[in-house]
Amino acid sequence: MTSYFDIVDGARPWQSVLDPSVMSDDLVRAGHQLADAAKVGDWPTVMSVLDNQSKWLVINQWRPGGTAWFTALHQAAWHGAPVDVARDLLDRGALRSLRDAKGRTAYDVAVEHASSPGLQRLLSPPRSRSSSRQIEALDARLAELIDGRIAGRLFEGDLRTVLRYPPVEILHELPGQRVWFPLPGKYGFHIELQNGSLEVKSWCGLVEGSGQTHLVTPDGSVLVDQGFV
């Protein structure tokens, strides 16, 4: 069964679309089912939805159209869920370093709500080898590259109203330090952290020879290959 969120080259997918009007009805419906169950702390239903709607859902997504960017792991922290629940979400790929719209990780939310010490320890994000300044610079350079590749091709106007780009911070926690960023129109970005810089491969599956590889550093990006795919 083909999924919009298929894994590419071993990289976990990132759910980027903010505007539900450009999502499929099935994705929106499944996303609301997951968010509704997590909001009330109904963990058996959360796991059931994740199991049964895997074609449409990724573990780190938030409510379609939602502005809080609360994932199931954030909700587990909010509710002070049993450690076993949080561990199950982490085993499914939930990210401790992913932040909500206020910049809070699940650990931050757990601390705010005085969750159990065991839950707080489990949700503590891994340390990054890069400084916060380096990560911020990479985020900015990556956004510039993505903007340049898709602006005017997929959406009109401000791309930030319809897309959330994958934050570099989460790459330190992902297997292989890589993420797959699929977009409508068969556009995609394969992003991998390499010694403090990013290798970014991008292409459009509908355009032959559209592939490009860029090396992204805190200072900018350089095209190092093109014409593939």
PDB file of C-alpha atoms in Angstrom, residues 21-120:
ATOM      1  CA  SER A  21      -7.359  22.892   2.447  1.00  0.00           C
ATOM      2  CA  VAL A  22      -4.427  21.469   0.476  1.00  0.00           C
ATOM      3  CA  MET A  23      -4.476  18.104   2.301  1.00  0.00           C
ATOM      4  CA  SER A  24      -6.432  15.049   1.266  1.00  0.00           C
ATOM      5  CA  ASP A  25      -9.689  14.472   3.135  1.00  0.00           C
ATOM      6  CA  ASP A  26      -8.387  11.147   4.448  1.00  0.00           C
ATOM      7  CA  LEU A  27      -5.256  12.739   5.883  1.00  0.00           C
ATOM      8  CA  VAL A  28      -7.272  15.469   7.601  1.00  0.00           C
ATOM      9  CA  ARG A  29      -9.747  12.957   9.025  1.00  0.00           C
ATOM     10  CA  ALA A  30      -7.029  10.679  10.383  1.00  0.00           C
ATOM     11  CA  GLY A  31      -5.089  13.619  11.781  1.00  0.00           C
ATOM     12  CA  HIS A  32      -8.123  14.827  13.721  1.00  0.00           C
ATOM     13  CA  GLN A  33      -8.768  11.325  15.060  1.00  0.00           C
ATOM     14  CA  LEU A  34      -5.228  11.180  16.403  1.00  0.00           C
ATOM     15  CA  ALA A  35      -5.318  14.693  17.845  1.00  0.00           C
ATOM     16  CA  ASP A  36      -8.730  14.182  19.468  1.00  0.00           C
ATOM     17  CA  ALA A  37      -7.639  10.990  21.214  1.00  0.00           C
ATOM     18  CA  ALA A  38      -4.322  12.462  22.394  1.00  0.00           C
ATOM     19  CA  LYS A  39      -6.007  15.636  23.660  1.00  0.00           C
ATOM     20  CA  VAL A  40      -8.126  13.678  26.145  1.00  0.00           C
ATOM     21  CA  GLY A  41      -5.378  11.207  27.029  1.00  0.00           C
ATOM     22  CA  ASP A  42      -7.102   8.222  25.414  1.00  0.00           C
ATOM     23  CA  TRP A  43      -3.904   6.262  24.797  1.00  0.00           C
ATOM     24  CA  PRO A  44      -5.441   2.968  23.577  1.00  0.00           C
ATOM     25  CA  THR A  45      -7.250   4.940  20.873  1.00  0.00           C
ATOM     26  CA  VAL A  46      -4.084   6.896  20.047  1.00  0.00           C
ATOM     27  CA  MET A  47      -2.193   3.652  19.432  1.00  0.00           C
ATOM     28  CA  SER A  48      -5.101   2.159  17.494  1.00  0.00           C
ATOM     29  CA  VAL A  49      -5.319   5.189  15.205  1.00  0.00           C
ATOM     30  CA  LEU A  50      -1.569   5.133  14.621  1.00  0.00           C
ATOM     31  CA  ASP A  51      -1.760   1.435  13.749  1.00  0.00           C
ATOM     32  CA  ASN A  52      -4.832   1.637  11.523  1.00  0.00           C
ATOM     33  CA  GLN A  53      -4.149   4.942   9.776  1.00  0.00           C
ATOM     34  CA  SER A  54      -0.459   4.470   9.010  1.00  0.00           C
ATOM     35  CA  LYS A  55      -1.056   5.312   5.346  1.00  0.00           C
ATOM     36  CA  TRP A  56      -1.960   8.860   6.334  1.00  0.00           C
ATOM     37  CA  LEU A  57      -0.268   9.532   9.647  1.00  0.00           C
ATOM     38  CA  VAL A  58       3.238  10.098  10.923  1.00  0.00           C
ATOM     39  CA  ILE A  59       3.932   9.946  14.644  1.00  0.00           C
ATOM     40  CA  ASN A  60       5.232  13.520  14.877  1.00  0.00           C
ATOM     41  CA  GLN A  61       2.362  15.340  13.233  1.00  0.00           C
ATOM     42  CA  TRP A  62       0.046  17.797  14.900  1.00  0.00           C
ATOM     43  CA  ARG A  63      -3.645  18.494  14.365  1.00  0.00           C
ATOM     44  CA  PRO A  64      -4.372  19.446  10.723  1.00  0.00           C
ATOM     45  CA  GLY A  65      -4.829  23.199  10.699  1.00  0.00           C
ATOM     46  CA  GLY A  66      -3.854  23.442  14.355  1.00  0.00           C
ATOM     47  CA  THR A  67      -1.651  26.296  15.488  1.00  0.00           C
ATOM     48  CA  ALA A  68      -0.275  24.812  18.728  1.00  0.00           C
ATOM     49  CA  TRP A  69       1.791  22.119  16.928  1.00  0.00           C
ATOM     50  CA  PHE A  70       1.145  19.720  19.800  1.00  0.00           C
ATOM     51  CA  THR A  71       2.069  16.157  18.904  1.00  0.00           C
ATOM     52  CA  ALA A  72       0.915  13.012  20.689  1.00  0.00           C
ATOM     53  CA  LEU A  73       4.147  13.122  22.705  1.00  0.00           C
ATOM     54  CA  HIS A  74       3.456  16.706  23.780  1.00  0.00           C
ATOM     55  CA  GLN A  75      -0.005  15.598  24.913  1.00  0.00           C
ATOM     56  CA  ALA A  76       1.491  12.674  26.835  1.00  0.00           C
ATOM     57  CA  ALA A  77       3.698  15.181  28.654  1.00  0.00           C
ATOM     58  CA  TRP A  78       0.723  17.493  29.281  1.00  0.00           C
ATOM     59  CA  HIS A  79      -1.388  14.709  30.790  1.00  0.00           C
ATOM     60  CA  GLY A  80       1.459  13.152  32.752  1.00  0.00           C
ATOM     61  CA  ALA A  81       0.888   9.890  30.891  1.00  0.00           C
ATOM     62  CA  PRO A  82       2.307   6.612  32.198  1.00  0.00           C
ATOM     63  CA  VAL A  83       5.949   6.101  31.283  1.00  0.00           C
ATOM     64  CA  ASP A  84       5.000   3.024  29.251  1.00  0.00           C
ATOM     65  CA  VAL A  85       2.769   5.169  27.027  1.00  0.00           C
ATOM     66  CA  ALA A  86       5.524   7.682  26.361  1.00  0.00           C
ATOM     67  CA  ARG A  87       7.998   4.884  25.735  1.00  0.00           C
ATOM     68  CA  ASP A  88       5.596   3.332  23.190  1.00  0.00           C
ATOM     69  CA  LEU A  89       5.360   6.677  21.364  1.00  0.00           C
ATOM     70  CA  LEU A  90       9.148   7.014  21.375  1.00  0.00           C
ATOM     71  CA  ASP A  91       9.516   3.467  20.054  1.00  0.00           C
ATOM     72  CA  ARG A  92       7.203   4.482  17.193  1.00  0.00           C
ATOM     73  CA  GLY A  93       9.511   7.401  16.347  1.00  0.00           C
ATOM     74  CA  ALA A  94       8.164  10.310  18.408  1.00  0.00           C
ATOM     75  CA  LEU A  95      10.818  13.024  18.726  1.00  0.00           C
ATOM     76  CA  ARG A  96      11.831  14.487  22.079  1.00  0.00           C
ATOM     77  CA  SER A  97      13.552  17.437  20.369  1.00  0.00           C
ATOM     78  CA  LEU A  98      10.524  18.551  18.337  1.00  0.00           C
ATOM     79  CA  ARG A  99       9.086  21.851  19.563  1.00  0.00           C
ATOM     80  CA  ASP A 100       5.529  23.153  19.602  1.00  0.00           C
ATOM     81  CA  ALA A 101       4.531  26.602  18.364  1.00  0.00           C
ATOM     82  CA  LYS A 102       5.732  28.136  21.649  1.00  0.00           C
ATOM     83  CA  GLY A 103       9.144  26.519  21.310  1.00  0.00           C
ATOM     84  CA  ARG A 104       8.530  23.831  23.930  1.00  0.00           C
ATOM     85  CA  THR A 105       9.678  20.245  23.708  1.00  0.00           C
ATOM     86  CA  ALA A 106       7.622  17.481  25.312  1.00  0.00           C
ATOM     87  CA  TYR A 107      10.138  17.593  28.173  1.00  0.00           C
ATOM     88  CA  ASP A 108       9.444  21.312  28.702  1.00  0.00           C
ATOM     89  CA  VAL A 109       5.711  20.589  28.853  1.00  0.00           C
ATOM     90  CA  ALA A 110       6.271  17.743  31.322  1.00  0.00           C
ATOM     91  CA  VAL A 111       8.264  20.050  33.599  1.00  0.00           C
ATOM     92  CA  GLU A 112       5.604  22.783  33.397  1.00  0.00           C
ATOM     93  CA  HIS A 113       2.922  20.308  34.432  1.00  0.00           C
ATOM     94  CA  ALA A 114       5.009  18.667  37.148  1.00  0.00           C
ATOM     95  CA  SER A 115       4.826  15.255  35.537  1.00  0.00           C
ATOM     96  CA  SER A 116       6.542  12.342  37.239  1.00  0.00           C
ATOM     97  CA  PRO A 117      10.357  12.391  37.431  1.00  0.00           C
ATOM     98  CA  GLY A 118      10.419   9.155  35.444  1.00  0.00           C
ATOM     99  CA  LEU A 119       8.440  10.734  32.591  1.00  0.00           C
ATOM    100  CA  GLN A 120      10.617  13.838  32.636  1.00  0.00           C
TER     101      GLN A 120
END
